[in-house]
Amino acid sequence: MKMITWLWTMVVAGSLAAATQASEVDQLKSDLIGQCMGGREKCWKFQSVDQIKTLTIQKKTEDSQKRVYTIVLQLQAAKAGGKYSADARVEYTKAATGWKIKQVGLLSLKKVE
Amino acid sequence: MRAKPTLAVLLLSLLLCACKSPKQPNLGEPLADLSRAERAQFEEGKKVFERVFTPQDGLGPLFNANSCAQCHEAPVVGGVGDEIEIHATRFVAPNSCDPLFDQGGPVIQQNATPLLQAKGIMKEQIPPGATAQAHRSTPPLFGFGLVDAIPEATILSHEPRHGAKGEGIAGHANRTIDGRVGRFGRKAAVAALSDFNAGPPGTDPAPDPEITVEDIEKVTAFTRFLAPPPQQIFTNHTDLHLARRGRKLFAHLDCVVCHLPKMNTGPSTSKALHRKTLALYSDLMVHDMGSALADICLEQAHPSEFRTEMLMGLRFREQFLHDGSAKTVQEAIERHDGEARNSRDRFKALTEKDKQALLKFLETI
């Protein structure tokens, strides 16, 4: 009986963690719209969520004033059609209205197709 | 009895004053019609534009310049500079262009922080995968906010126009990696002012951009609200006559097919940018300029394709062509080739007096 309760707890905890991760991913995607990742000839400007084929959070650190994500993105431009893989660092700061993006840093960008 | 004519003259003078076109802002000044808040943004942005970045701010370890104003400095902040950047990419015919993002991107950094220099690294090396390198002079930024406000559709509308014109002119718009229509940079590979501002002042293993979103917005406000160069109005009869003749020749030689004299901005939340006409003298498209000028590819622009240079403010420059290798405007014209060959040949065939007329006209824009 104890074993079943323990397993059930693990399943619920896992589901909750996955749901939190999913909502965090959706929030990140939404916050990235309008931001330029990189600069000059290697700027990816997020114009719509549709451009972000996948977004995976690799690492997250947080304190009372700063939240930093390291993410991996699979991107595709609607018009040019090129597919890119990118690593990025997204930094948030705590503002009066909540968390606000301070910097979207491009770590690497590679054309995959 | 004498009051009536005096009043009439006064009223007429007031009316004439009201009808007079607004004074053109001087070089380096903000656009007319800015709101008080926009004017404040311009001033704030200018401070960031002039700020000297240090390694402690995130500059480097490899970089080209330690402030925006180090390159865009003459004759006023936002103008030109004598710095020449080095760019490199990999081109595989017929259509594959690799901007070498995984090796640091196309802009090669010419300086290193003291920490990196101590390790024996003085500058970035040309990536081994590069097939060509290019030199790039510093463009003036006057009027770039108005260029930024030109709708993509306006730029794209000129593609079929070129096709229909014939005469070997067949330019096309370039597109950025994320699919937007490019307009800035000598290969039109940058779509917006804010993109460009996110780039300098350095690249390295640390994430780009190295300045905050807030500072990028400030610098963008400065460049966005920087007025286009004022047009030169000759007051002496000889120059005025020559420039008028030159304007006609500029059209007659078909220079205007690519160096499109005017383009309109679209709707904007800023009154200063809303539906304005800009005398930029470019179609913002890339054209084949011949094999002698060819250097690197960038996005959909082939090595021999360059965006039609914006000629506004030409008289404030001291070096010409994309790489600054032409010492005079005449030399730059005479080195046009490819799609511009016909116009160049017709320029070369002009009498000396007509050549001077065309060059005099270019001093007015």
Tab-separated table of C-alpha atoms in Angstrom:
chain	number	residue	atom	x	y	z
A	1	MET	CA	0.000	0.000	0.000
A	2	LYS	CA	2.825	2.334	0.951
A	3	MET	CA	4.563	1.556	-2.330
A	4	ILE	CA	1.458	2.514	-4.360
A	5	THR	CA	1.135	5.834	-2.473
A	6	TRP	CA	4.790	6.576	-3.086
A	7	LEU	CA	4.513	5.787	-6.779
A	8	TRP	CA	1.359	7.867	-7.072
A	9	THR	CA	3.109	10.813	-5.360
A	10	MET	CA	6.001	10.528	-7.787
A	11	VAL	CA	3.648	10.508	-10.787
A	12	VAL	CA	1.775	13.593	-9.546
A	13	ALA	CA	5.025	15.419	-8.755
A	14	GLY	CA	6.403	14.560	-12.191
A	15	SER	CA	3.243	15.762	-13.902
A	16	LEU	CA	3.296	19.006	-11.954
A	17	ALA	CA	6.952	19.582	-12.839
A	18	ALA	CA	6.238	18.930	-16.508
A	19	ALA	CA	3.261	21.302	-16.460
A	20	THR	CA	5.350	24.015	-14.800
A	21	GLN	CA	8.096	23.529	-17.382
A	22	ALA	CA	5.529	23.732	-20.185
A	23	SER	CA	4.019	26.950	-18.852
A	24	GLU	CA	7.511	28.398	-18.381
A	25	VAL	CA	8.378	27.502	-21.978
A	26	ASP	CA	5.176	29.157	-23.211
A	27	GLN	CA	5.918	32.246	-21.127
A	28	LEU	CA	9.466	32.422	-22.503
A	29	LYS	CA	8.192	32.098	-26.077
A	30	SER	CA	5.678	34.862	-25.482
A	31	ASP	CA	8.242	37.162	-23.823
A	32	LEU	CA	10.690	36.699	-26.706
A	33	ILE	CA	8.303	38.180	-29.270
A	34	GLY	CA	9.667	41.536	-30.409
A	35	GLN	CA	13.146	40.860	-29.027
A	36	CYS	CA	16.294	40.782	-31.165
A	37	MET	CA	18.621	37.924	-30.317
A	38	GLY	CA	22.180	38.735	-31.429
A	39	GLY	CA	22.807	41.815	-33.503
A	40	ARG	CA	23.798	43.332	-36.831
A	41	GLU	CA	24.057	40.628	-39.488
A	42	LYS	CA	23.171	37.869	-37.021
A	43	CYS	CA	20.035	39.220	-35.391
A	44	TRP	CA	17.060	36.918	-35.076
A	45	LYS	CA	14.044	39.047	-34.320
A	46	PHE	CA	11.236	36.990	-32.856
A	47	GLN	CA	8.150	37.980	-34.833
A	48	SER	CA	5.752	35.203	-33.889
A	49	VAL	CA	5.603	32.124	-31.693
A	50	ASP	CA	5.301	30.054	-34.886
A	51	GLN	CA	8.974	30.771	-35.658
A	52	ILE	CA	10.025	28.929	-32.491
A	53	LYS	CA	9.700	25.282	-33.434
A	54	THR	CA	11.129	24.059	-30.129
A	55	LEU	CA	12.397	25.751	-26.987
A	56	THR	CA	14.172	23.719	-24.336
A	57	ILE	CA	15.286	25.085	-21.004
A	58	GLN	CA	18.757	23.749	-20.281
A	59	LYS	CA	19.451	25.677	-17.099
A	60	LYS	CA	17.714	28.145	-14.848
A	61	THR	CA	19.101	30.232	-11.990
A	62	GLU	CA	17.136	32.688	-9.928
A	63	ASP	CA	17.527	35.037	-7.007
A	64	SER	CA	15.254	37.739	-5.677
A	65	GLN	CA	16.147	40.236	-8.453
A	66	LYS	CA	17.421	38.190	-11.388
A	67	ARG	CA	16.325	35.111	-13.299
A	68	VAL	CA	18.555	33.636	-15.998
A	69	TYR	CA	17.628	30.906	-18.473
A	70	THR	CA	19.957	29.082	-20.812
A	71	ILE	CA	17.824	27.791	-23.657
A	72	VAL	CA	18.154	25.832	-26.888
A	73	LEU	CA	15.966	26.885	-29.801
A	74	GLN	CA	15.011	25.419	-33.133
A	75	LEU	CA	13.945	28.296	-35.363
A	76	GLN	CA	12.446	28.648	-38.797
A	77	ALA	CA	11.797	31.841	-40.723
A	78	ALA	CA	8.415	31.930	-42.400
A	79	LYS	CA	9.515	33.711	-45.587
A	80	ALA	CA	13.159	32.769	-46.152
A	81	GLY	CA	12.562	29.216	-45.021
A	82	GLY	CA	15.979	28.714	-43.388
A	83	LYS	CA	16.140	26.517	-40.291
A	84	TYR	CA	18.491	27.477	-37.473
A	85	SER	CA	19.589	26.029	-34.175
A	86	ALA	CA	20.466	28.535	-31.462
A	87	ASP	CA	21.705	28.627	-27.900
A	88	ALA	CA	20.700	31.703	-25.942
A	89	ARG	CA	20.828	33.255	-22.525
A	90	VAL	CA	17.710	35.109	-21.435
A	91	GLU	CA	18.020	37.378	-18.443
A	92	TYR	CA	15.037	38.777	-16.561
A	93	THR	CA	14.997	41.419	-13.843
A	94	LYS	CA	12.358	41.981	-11.230
A	95	ALA	CA	10.350	45.112	-12.014
A	96	ALA	CA	7.408	46.616	-10.149
A	97	THR	CA	5.053	44.895	-12.577
A	98	GLY	CA	6.775	41.512	-12.438
A	99	TRP	CA	9.633	39.833	-14.299
A	100	LYS	CA	10.842	41.765	-17.343
A	101	ILE	CA	13.392	40.717	-20.017
A	102	LYS	CA	16.641	42.617	-19.581
A	103	GLN	CA	18.767	40.911	-22.204
A	104	VAL	CA	18.471	38.190	-24.828
A	105	GLY	CA	21.996	37.017	-25.458
A	106	LEU	CA	22.918	34.872	-28.431
A	107	LEU	CA	25.466	32.199	-27.512
A	108	SER	CA	25.535	30.418	-30.858
A	109	LEU	CA	23.549	30.266	-34.079
A	110	LYS	CA	23.896	27.614	-36.731
A	111	LYS	CA	22.025	27.052	-39.965
A	112	VAL	CA	20.811	23.475	-40.013
A	113	GLU	CA	18.972	23.409	-43.358
B	1	MET	CA	-6.133	106.145	-43.277
B	2	ARG	CA	-2.583	104.749	-43.422
B	3	ALA	CA	-3.395	102.052	-40.882
B	4	LYS	CA	-5.184	99.817	-43.372
B	5	PRO	CA	-2.264	99.288	-45.819
B	6	THR	CA	0.125	98.778	-42.902
B	7	LEU	CA	-2.205	96.171	-41.393
B	8	ALA	CA	-2.520	94.461	-44.774
B	9	VAL	CA	1.260	94.281	-45.160
B	10	LEU	CA	1.556	92.910	-41.626
B	11	LEU	CA	-1.097	90.266	-42.259
B	12	LEU	CA	0.521	89.302	-45.570
B	13	SER	CA	3.904	88.952	-43.854
B	14	LEU	CA	2.378	86.752	-41.151
B	15	LEU	CA	0.727	84.602	-43.817
B	16	LEU	CA	3.995	84.226	-45.720
B	17	CYS	CA	5.805	83.258	-42.534
B	18	ALA	CA	3.160	80.611	-41.847
B	19	CYS	CA	3.428	79.191	-45.377
B	20	LYS	CA	7.219	79.025	-45.357
B	21	SER	CA	8.477	75.440	-45.144
B	22	PRO	CA	9.872	74.509	-41.729
B	23	LYS	CA	13.591	75.019	-41.264
B	24	GLN	CA	15.644	71.920	-42.049
B	25	PRO	CA	17.392	70.634	-38.938
B	26	ASN	CA	21.157	71.058	-39.059
B	27	LEU	CA	23.464	68.075	-39.322
B	28	GLY	CA	23.359	66.060	-36.097
B	29	GLU	CA	20.127	67.601	-34.890
B	30	PRO	CA	16.942	65.627	-34.241
B	31	LEU	CA	13.998	65.508	-36.633
B	32	ALA	CA	11.516	68.342	-36.575
B	33	ASP	CA	8.109	67.503	-35.097
B	34	LEU	CA	9.468	65.389	-32.254
B	35	SER	CA	7.375	65.372	-29.114
B	36	ARG	CA	8.984	66.501	-25.886
B	37	ALA	CA	9.298	62.860	-24.761
B	38	GLU	CA	10.921	61.838	-28.073
B	39	ARG	CA	13.349	64.738	-27.847
B	40	ALA	CA	14.326	63.539	-24.369
B	41	GLN	CA	14.796	59.980	-25.734
B	42	PHE	CA	17.042	61.393	-28.483
B	43	GLU	CA	19.224	63.191	-25.920
B	44	GLU	CA	19.376	60.131	-23.623
B	45	GLY	CA	20.230	57.916	-26.575
B	46	LYS	CA	22.994	60.247	-27.686
B	47	LYS	CA	24.662	59.791	-24.301
B	48	VAL	CA	24.683	55.990	-24.704
B	49	PHE	CA	25.856	56.407	-28.311
B	50	GLU	CA	28.840	58.411	-27.047
B	51	ARG	CA	29.471	56.239	-23.982
B	52	VAL	CA	32.877	54.582	-23.967
B	53	PHE	CA	32.455	50.921	-23.044
B	54	THR	CA	35.107	49.146	-21.003
B	55	PRO	CA	35.868	45.470	-20.442
B	56	GLN	CA	34.059	45.874	-17.102
B	57	ASP	CA	30.903	46.835	-19.036
B	58	GLY	CA	31.252	43.720	-21.174
B	59	LEU	CA	33.361	45.172	-24.003
B	60	GLY	CA	35.363	42.543	-25.822
B	61	PRO	CA	37.420	40.521	-25.341
B	62	LEU	CA	37.345	41.084	-29.113
B	63	PHE	CA	35.862	44.286	-30.496
B	64	ASN	CA	36.145	46.871	-33.272
B	65	ALA	CA	35.496	50.073	-31.332
B	66	ASN	CA	34.709	50.957	-27.743
B	67	SER	CA	31.816	53.293	-28.541
B	68	CYS	CA	29.351	53.931	-31.351
B	69	ALA	CA	30.680	57.471	-31.723
B	70	GLN	CA	34.239	56.242	-32.208
B	71	CYS	CA	33.310	55.295	-35.793
B	72	HIS	CA	30.288	57.542	-36.395
B	73	GLU	CA	32.056	60.763	-35.502
B	74	ALA	CA	32.434	63.230	-38.378
B	75	PRO	CA	31.564	65.962	-39.045
B	76	VAL	CA	29.262	65.467	-36.017
B	77	VAL	CA	28.179	62.523	-33.848
B	78	GLY	CA	26.218	60.071	-36.005
B	79	GLY	CA	28.307	60.802	-39.086
B	80	VAL	CA	31.139	58.974	-40.820
B	81	GLY	CA	34.544	57.825	-39.657
B	82	ASP	CA	37.759	56.678	-41.233
B	83	GLU	CA	37.587	53.213	-39.640
B	84	ILE	CA	37.341	50.300	-42.047
B	85	GLU	CA	35.752	47.066	-40.830
B	86	ILE	CA	36.693	43.652	-42.156
B	87	HIS	CA	33.928	41.168	-42.944
B	88	ALA	CA	34.236	37.562	-44.100
B	89	THR	CA	31.800	34.864	-45.217
B	90	ARG	CA	31.773	31.600	-47.136
B	91	PHE	CA	30.173	31.452	-50.581
B	92	VAL	CA	29.594	28.254	-52.493
B	93	ALA	CA	28.231	28.832	-55.993
B	94	PRO	CA	25.571	29.101	-57.149
B	95	ASN	CA	23.532	30.200	-54.120
B	96	SER	CA	24.907	28.995	-50.803
B	97	CYS	CA	26.065	31.698	-48.407
B	98	ASP	CA	27.347	30.842	-44.936
B	99	PRO	CA	27.747	33.899	-42.688
B	100	LEU	CA	29.942	31.770	-40.414
B	101	PHE	CA	27.796	32.331	-37.339
B	102	ASP	CA	29.357	29.310	-35.662
B	103	GLN	CA	32.774	30.973	-36.049
B	104	GLY	CA	31.764	34.397	-34.716
B	105	GLY	CA	29.775	35.803	-37.618
B	106	PRO	CA	30.777	37.897	-40.604
B	107	VAL	CA	32.227	40.913	-38.761
B	108	ILE	CA	35.885	40.363	-37.877
B	109	GLN	CA	36.924	42.194	-34.715
B	110	GLN	CA	40.157	44.168	-35.030
B	111	ASN	CA	40.893	44.857	-31.366
B	112	ALA	CA	41.278	42.899	-28.151
B	113	THR	CA	41.045	43.820	-24.482
B	114	PRO	CA	44.309	44.006	-22.478
B	115	LEU	CA	43.485	40.663	-20.854
B	116	LEU	CA	43.305	38.925	-24.216
B	117	GLN	CA	46.341	40.795	-25.538
B	118	ALA	CA	48.297	39.456	-22.555
B	119	LYS	CA	47.505	35.978	-23.863
B	120	GLY	CA	48.948	36.930	-27.245
B	121	ILE	CA	45.660	37.469	-29.053
B	122	MET	CA	45.603	40.917	-30.636
B	123	LYS	CA	42.576	40.529	-32.936
B	124	GLU	CA	40.126	38.042	-34.393
B	125	GLN	CA	41.456	35.897	-37.200
B	126	ILE	CA	39.633	35.366	-40.484
B	127	PRO	CA	37.747	32.068	-40.012
B	128	PRO	CA	39.379	29.246	-41.995
B	129	GLY	CA	36.065	28.478	-43.707
B	130	ALA	CA	35.798	31.953	-45.262
B	131	THR	CA	36.039	32.151	-49.033
B	132	ALA	CA	36.312	35.949	-49.212
B	133	GLN	CA	36.803	39.009	-47.087
B	134	ALA	CA	35.593	42.561	-47.539
B	135	HIS	CA	36.378	46.048	-46.337
B	136	ARG	CA	33.518	48.240	-45.121
B	137	SER	CA	33.631	51.979	-44.499
B	138	THR	CA	31.479	53.630	-41.839
B	139	PRO	CA	28.169	54.926	-43.202
B	140	PRO	CA	26.620	58.136	-41.836
B	141	LEU	CA	23.426	57.494	-39.859
B	142	PHE	CA	21.544	60.707	-40.672
B	143	GLY	CA	17.921	60.032	-41.585
B	144	PHE	CA	18.134	56.317	-40.764
B	145	GLY	CA	14.964	56.487	-38.639
B	146	LEU	CA	13.020	57.477	-41.736
B	147	VAL	CA	14.639	54.631	-43.696
B	148	ASP	CA	13.603	52.305	-40.856
B	149	ALA	CA	10.012	53.544	-41.212
B	150	ILE	CA	9.709	52.661	-44.917
B	151	PRO	CA	7.308	49.708	-45.185
B	152	GLU	CA	8.662	46.395	-46.506
B	153	ALA	CA	5.950	46.485	-49.177
B	154	THR	CA	7.319	49.779	-50.527
B	155	ILE	CA	10.774	48.263	-50.987
B	156	LEU	CA	9.365	45.100	-52.542
B	157	SER	CA	7.202	47.136	-54.928
B	158	HIS	CA	10.356	48.165	-56.818
B	159	GLU	CA	11.347	44.589	-57.749
B	160	PRO	CA	8.914	44.252	-60.678
B	161	ARG	CA	9.659	47.857	-61.683
B	162	HIS	CA	13.260	46.851	-62.356
B	163	GLY	CA	12.184	43.781	-64.275
B	164	ALA	CA	9.967	45.908	-66.489
B	165	LYS	CA	12.621	48.576	-66.995
B	166	GLY	CA	14.959	46.157	-68.695
B	167	GLU	CA	18.324	47.592	-69.708
B	168	GLY	CA	20.042	44.911	-67.656
B	169	ILE	CA	18.822	46.260	-64.320
B	170	ALA	CA	17.369	43.500	-62.186
B	171	GLY	CA	17.811	44.240	-58.496
B	172	HIS	CA	16.130	42.316	-55.723
B	173	ALA	CA	15.497	42.793	-52.033
B	174	ASN	CA	17.721	40.931	-49.602
B	175	ARG	CA	16.249	39.126	-46.602
B	176	THR	CA	17.552	38.608	-43.097
B	177	ILE	CA	17.999	35.190	-41.532
B	178	ASP	CA	14.554	35.488	-39.929
B	179	GLY	CA	12.849	36.366	-43.222
B	180	ARG	CA	12.442	40.147	-42.960
B	181	VAL	CA	13.344	42.478	-45.846
B	182	GLY	CA	16.824	43.896	-45.315
B	183	ARG	CA	17.683	47.557	-45.845
B	184	PHE	CA	20.737	48.512	-43.755
B	185	GLY	CA	24.328	47.509	-44.366
B	186	ARG	CA	26.111	47.444	-47.710
B	187	LYS	CA	24.440	44.120	-48.548
B	188	ALA	CA	21.044	45.077	-47.056
B	189	ALA	CA	21.343	42.185	-44.623
B	190	VAL	CA	20.018	44.151	-41.638
B	191	ALA	CA	16.291	44.829	-41.413
B	192	ALA	CA	15.960	47.331	-38.598
B	193	LEU	CA	17.918	49.952	-36.712
B	194	SER	CA	17.374	48.131	-33.433
B	195	ASP	CA	19.012	44.989	-34.891
B	196	PHE	CA	22.091	46.912	-35.874
B	197	ASN	CA	22.379	48.629	-32.519
B	198	ALA	CA	22.271	45.302	-30.735
B	199	GLY	CA	25.480	44.287	-32.518
B	200	PRO	CA	28.435	46.489	-31.622
B	201	PRO	CA	30.575	47.094	-29.650
B	202	GLY	CA	32.052	43.591	-29.548
B	203	THR	CA	31.645	39.889	-30.072
B	204	ASP	CA	33.111	37.087	-28.082
B	205	PRO	CA	32.134	33.919	-26.250
B	206	ALA	CA	29.880	36.010	-23.967
B	207	PRO	CA	26.290	36.350	-25.107
B	208	ASP	CA	25.400	39.010	-27.675
B	209	PRO	CA	24.217	41.678	-27.280
B	210	GLU	CA	26.334	42.894	-24.426
B	211	ILE	CA	24.318	45.993	-23.752
B	212	THR	CA	20.938	45.824	-22.103
B	213	VAL	CA	17.615	45.984	-23.901
B	214	GLU	CA	17.113	49.393	-22.251
B	215	ASP	CA	20.375	50.783	-23.657
B	216	ILE	CA	19.661	49.331	-27.098
B	217	GLU	CA	16.320	51.153	-27.023
B	218	LYS	CA	18.072	54.393	-26.083
B	219	VAL	CA	20.668	54.132	-28.872
B	220	THR	CA	17.900	53.208	-31.284
B	221	ALA	CA	15.962	56.326	-30.262
B	222	PHE	CA	19.009	58.486	-31.031
B	223	THR	CA	19.545	56.969	-34.471
B	224	ARG	CA	15.789	56.840	-35.148
B	225	PHE	CA	15.274	60.520	-34.489
B	226	LEU	CA	18.498	61.786	-36.102
B	227	ALA	CA	17.415	64.097	-38.924
B	228	PRO	CA	18.461	63.496	-42.534
B	229	PRO	CA	21.193	65.791	-43.811
B	230	PRO	CA	19.914	69.191	-44.895
B	231	GLN	CA	19.863	69.762	-48.611
B	232	GLN	CA	22.413	72.217	-49.932
B	233	ILE	CA	20.817	75.202	-51.622
B	234	PHE	CA	23.204	77.122	-53.838
B	235	THR	CA	22.721	80.857	-53.870
B	236	ASN	CA	25.101	81.803	-56.668
B	237	HIS	CA	23.759	81.572	-60.167
B	238	THR	CA	26.576	79.442	-61.651
B	239	ASP	CA	26.325	76.630	-59.098
B	240	LEU	CA	22.544	76.748	-59.106
B	241	HIS	CA	22.442	76.429	-62.884
B	242	LEU	CA	25.018	73.625	-62.904
B	243	ALA	CA	23.173	71.666	-60.184
B	244	ARG	CA	19.888	71.984	-62.073
B	245	ARG	CA	21.556	70.691	-65.221
B	246	GLY	CA	23.124	67.896	-63.173
B	247	ARG	CA	19.764	66.840	-61.746
B	248	LYS	CA	18.424	66.407	-65.281
B	249	LEU	CA	21.494	64.407	-66.308
B	250	PHE	CA	21.159	62.188	-63.234
B	251	ALA	CA	17.704	61.214	-64.476
B	252	HIS	CA	18.719	61.109	-68.152
B	253	LEU	CA	21.579	58.651	-67.466
B	254	ASP	CA	19.110	56.393	-65.590
B	255	CYS	CA	21.005	56.778	-62.317
B	256	VAL	CA	17.550	57.308	-60.774
B	257	VAL	CA	16.470	53.767	-61.654
B	258	CYS	CA	18.486	52.458	-58.693
B	259	HIS	CA	19.288	55.693	-56.845
B	260	LEU	CA	15.575	56.321	-56.459
B	261	PRO	CA	15.306	59.970	-55.374
B	262	LYS	CA	12.427	59.598	-52.925
B	263	MET	CA	10.653	57.031	-50.827
B	264	ASN	CA	7.790	57.406	-48.364
B	265	THR	CA	7.578	56.182	-44.809
B	266	GLY	CA	4.470	54.353	-43.643
B	267	PRO	CA	2.232	54.961	-40.677
B	268	SER	CA	4.137	55.572	-37.467
B	269	THR	CA	3.267	56.299	-33.867
B	270	SER	CA	5.792	59.127	-34.083
B	271	LYS	CA	4.541	62.235	-35.883
B	272	ALA	CA	8.111	62.940	-37.007
B	273	LEU	CA	8.243	59.629	-38.892
B	274	HIS	CA	4.612	59.308	-39.954
B	275	ARG	CA	4.072	59.301	-43.729
B	276	LYS	CA	7.118	61.424	-44.560
B	277	THR	CA	8.971	61.676	-47.851
B	278	LEU	CA	12.685	60.989	-47.648
B	279	ALA	CA	15.172	61.973	-50.346
B	280	LEU	CA	17.425	58.964	-49.776
B	281	TYR	CA	18.467	58.243	-53.389
B	282	SER	CA	18.340	54.472	-53.078
B	283	ASP	CA	15.875	51.688	-53.852
B	284	LEU	CA	17.297	49.696	-50.890
B	285	MET	CA	17.727	46.679	-53.131
B	286	VAL	CA	20.858	44.774	-54.051
B	287	HIS	CA	22.210	44.940	-57.605
B	288	ASP	CA	25.044	43.230	-59.440
B	289	MET	CA	27.903	45.725	-59.549
B	290	GLY	CA	30.327	43.602	-61.542
B	291	SER	CA	33.172	41.264	-60.731
B	292	ALA	CA	35.770	43.965	-60.016
B	293	LEU	CA	33.890	45.162	-56.932
B	294	ALA	CA	32.753	41.687	-55.776
B	295	ASP	CA	33.739	40.589	-52.284
B	296	ILE	CA	31.581	38.587	-49.840
B	297	CYS	CA	28.087	37.120	-49.973
B	298	LEU	CA	25.589	37.928	-47.235
B	299	GLU	CA	22.245	36.169	-46.945
B	300	GLN	CA	20.713	36.302	-50.446
B	301	ALA	CA	23.179	38.874	-51.782
B	302	HIS	CA	25.853	37.358	-54.002
B	303	PRO	CA	29.481	38.549	-53.799
B	304	SER	CA	28.993	41.029	-56.658
B	305	GLU	CA	25.655	42.348	-55.367
B	306	PHE	CA	25.486	45.504	-53.251
B	307	ARG	CA	22.601	47.533	-51.915
B	308	THR	CA	22.194	50.780	-53.833
B	309	GLU	CA	24.101	53.259	-51.712
B	310	MET	CA	21.940	55.929	-50.095
B	311	LEU	CA	23.339	59.163	-51.510
B	312	MET	CA	21.772	61.559	-49.007
B	313	GLY	CA	24.552	63.453	-47.288
B	314	LEU	CA	27.099	62.386	-49.909
B	315	ARG	CA	28.884	65.742	-49.626
B	316	PHE	CA	29.805	65.009	-46.007
B	317	ARG	CA	31.783	61.888	-46.915
B	318	GLU	CA	35.482	61.725	-47.590
B	319	GLN	CA	35.698	58.188	-48.982
B	320	PHE	CA	33.348	56.471	-51.372
B	321	LEU	CA	32.045	53.037	-52.413
B	322	HIS	CA	31.242	50.335	-49.849
B	323	ASP	CA	34.901	49.809	-48.954
B	324	GLY	CA	35.968	53.453	-48.970
B	325	SER	CA	38.443	52.730	-51.756
B	326	ALA	CA	37.267	55.535	-54.062
B	327	LYS	CA	38.741	58.891	-53.192
B	328	THR	CA	36.262	60.989	-55.178
B	329	VAL	CA	32.623	60.727	-56.232
B	330	GLN	CA	33.721	60.688	-59.864
B	331	GLU	CA	36.005	57.701	-59.235
B	332	ALA	CA	33.122	55.905	-57.515
B	333	ILE	CA	30.825	56.507	-60.500
B	334	GLU	CA	33.482	55.348	-62.949
B	335	ARG	CA	33.980	52.106	-61.003
B	336	HIS	CA	30.286	51.162	-61.253
B	337	ASP	CA	29.842	48.053	-63.417
B	338	GLY	CA	27.411	45.156	-63.870
B	339	GLU	CA	23.853	46.475	-63.890
B	340	ALA	CA	25.182	50.056	-63.754
B	341	ARG	CA	27.485	49.660	-66.764
B	342	ASN	CA	25.217	51.511	-69.208
B	343	SER	CA	24.826	54.504	-66.902
B	344	ARG	CA	28.548	54.527	-66.148
B	345	ASP	CA	29.468	54.460	-69.823
B	346	ARG	CA	27.055	57.285	-70.546
B	347	PHE	CA	28.574	59.291	-67.691
B	348	LYS	CA	32.056	58.696	-69.085
B	349	ALA	CA	30.875	59.914	-72.478
B	350	LEU	CA	29.624	63.243	-71.076
B	351	THR	CA	31.498	66.466	-71.744
B	352	GLU	CA	33.639	67.721	-68.854
B	353	LYS	CA	31.113	70.485	-68.242
B	354	ASP	CA	28.232	68.008	-67.966
B	355	LYS	CA	30.260	65.753	-65.659
B	356	GLN	CA	30.856	68.763	-63.418
B	357	ALA	CA	27.131	69.550	-63.544
B	358	LEU	CA	26.218	66.054	-62.367
B	359	LEU	CA	28.822	66.182	-59.591
B	360	LYS	CA	27.543	69.619	-58.565
B	361	PHE	CA	24.024	68.192	-58.289
B	362	LEU	CA	25.337	65.418	-56.028
B	363	GLU	CA	26.683	68.144	-53.732
B	364	THR	CA	23.142	69.283	-53.089
B	365	ILE	CA	21.709	66.031	-51.694
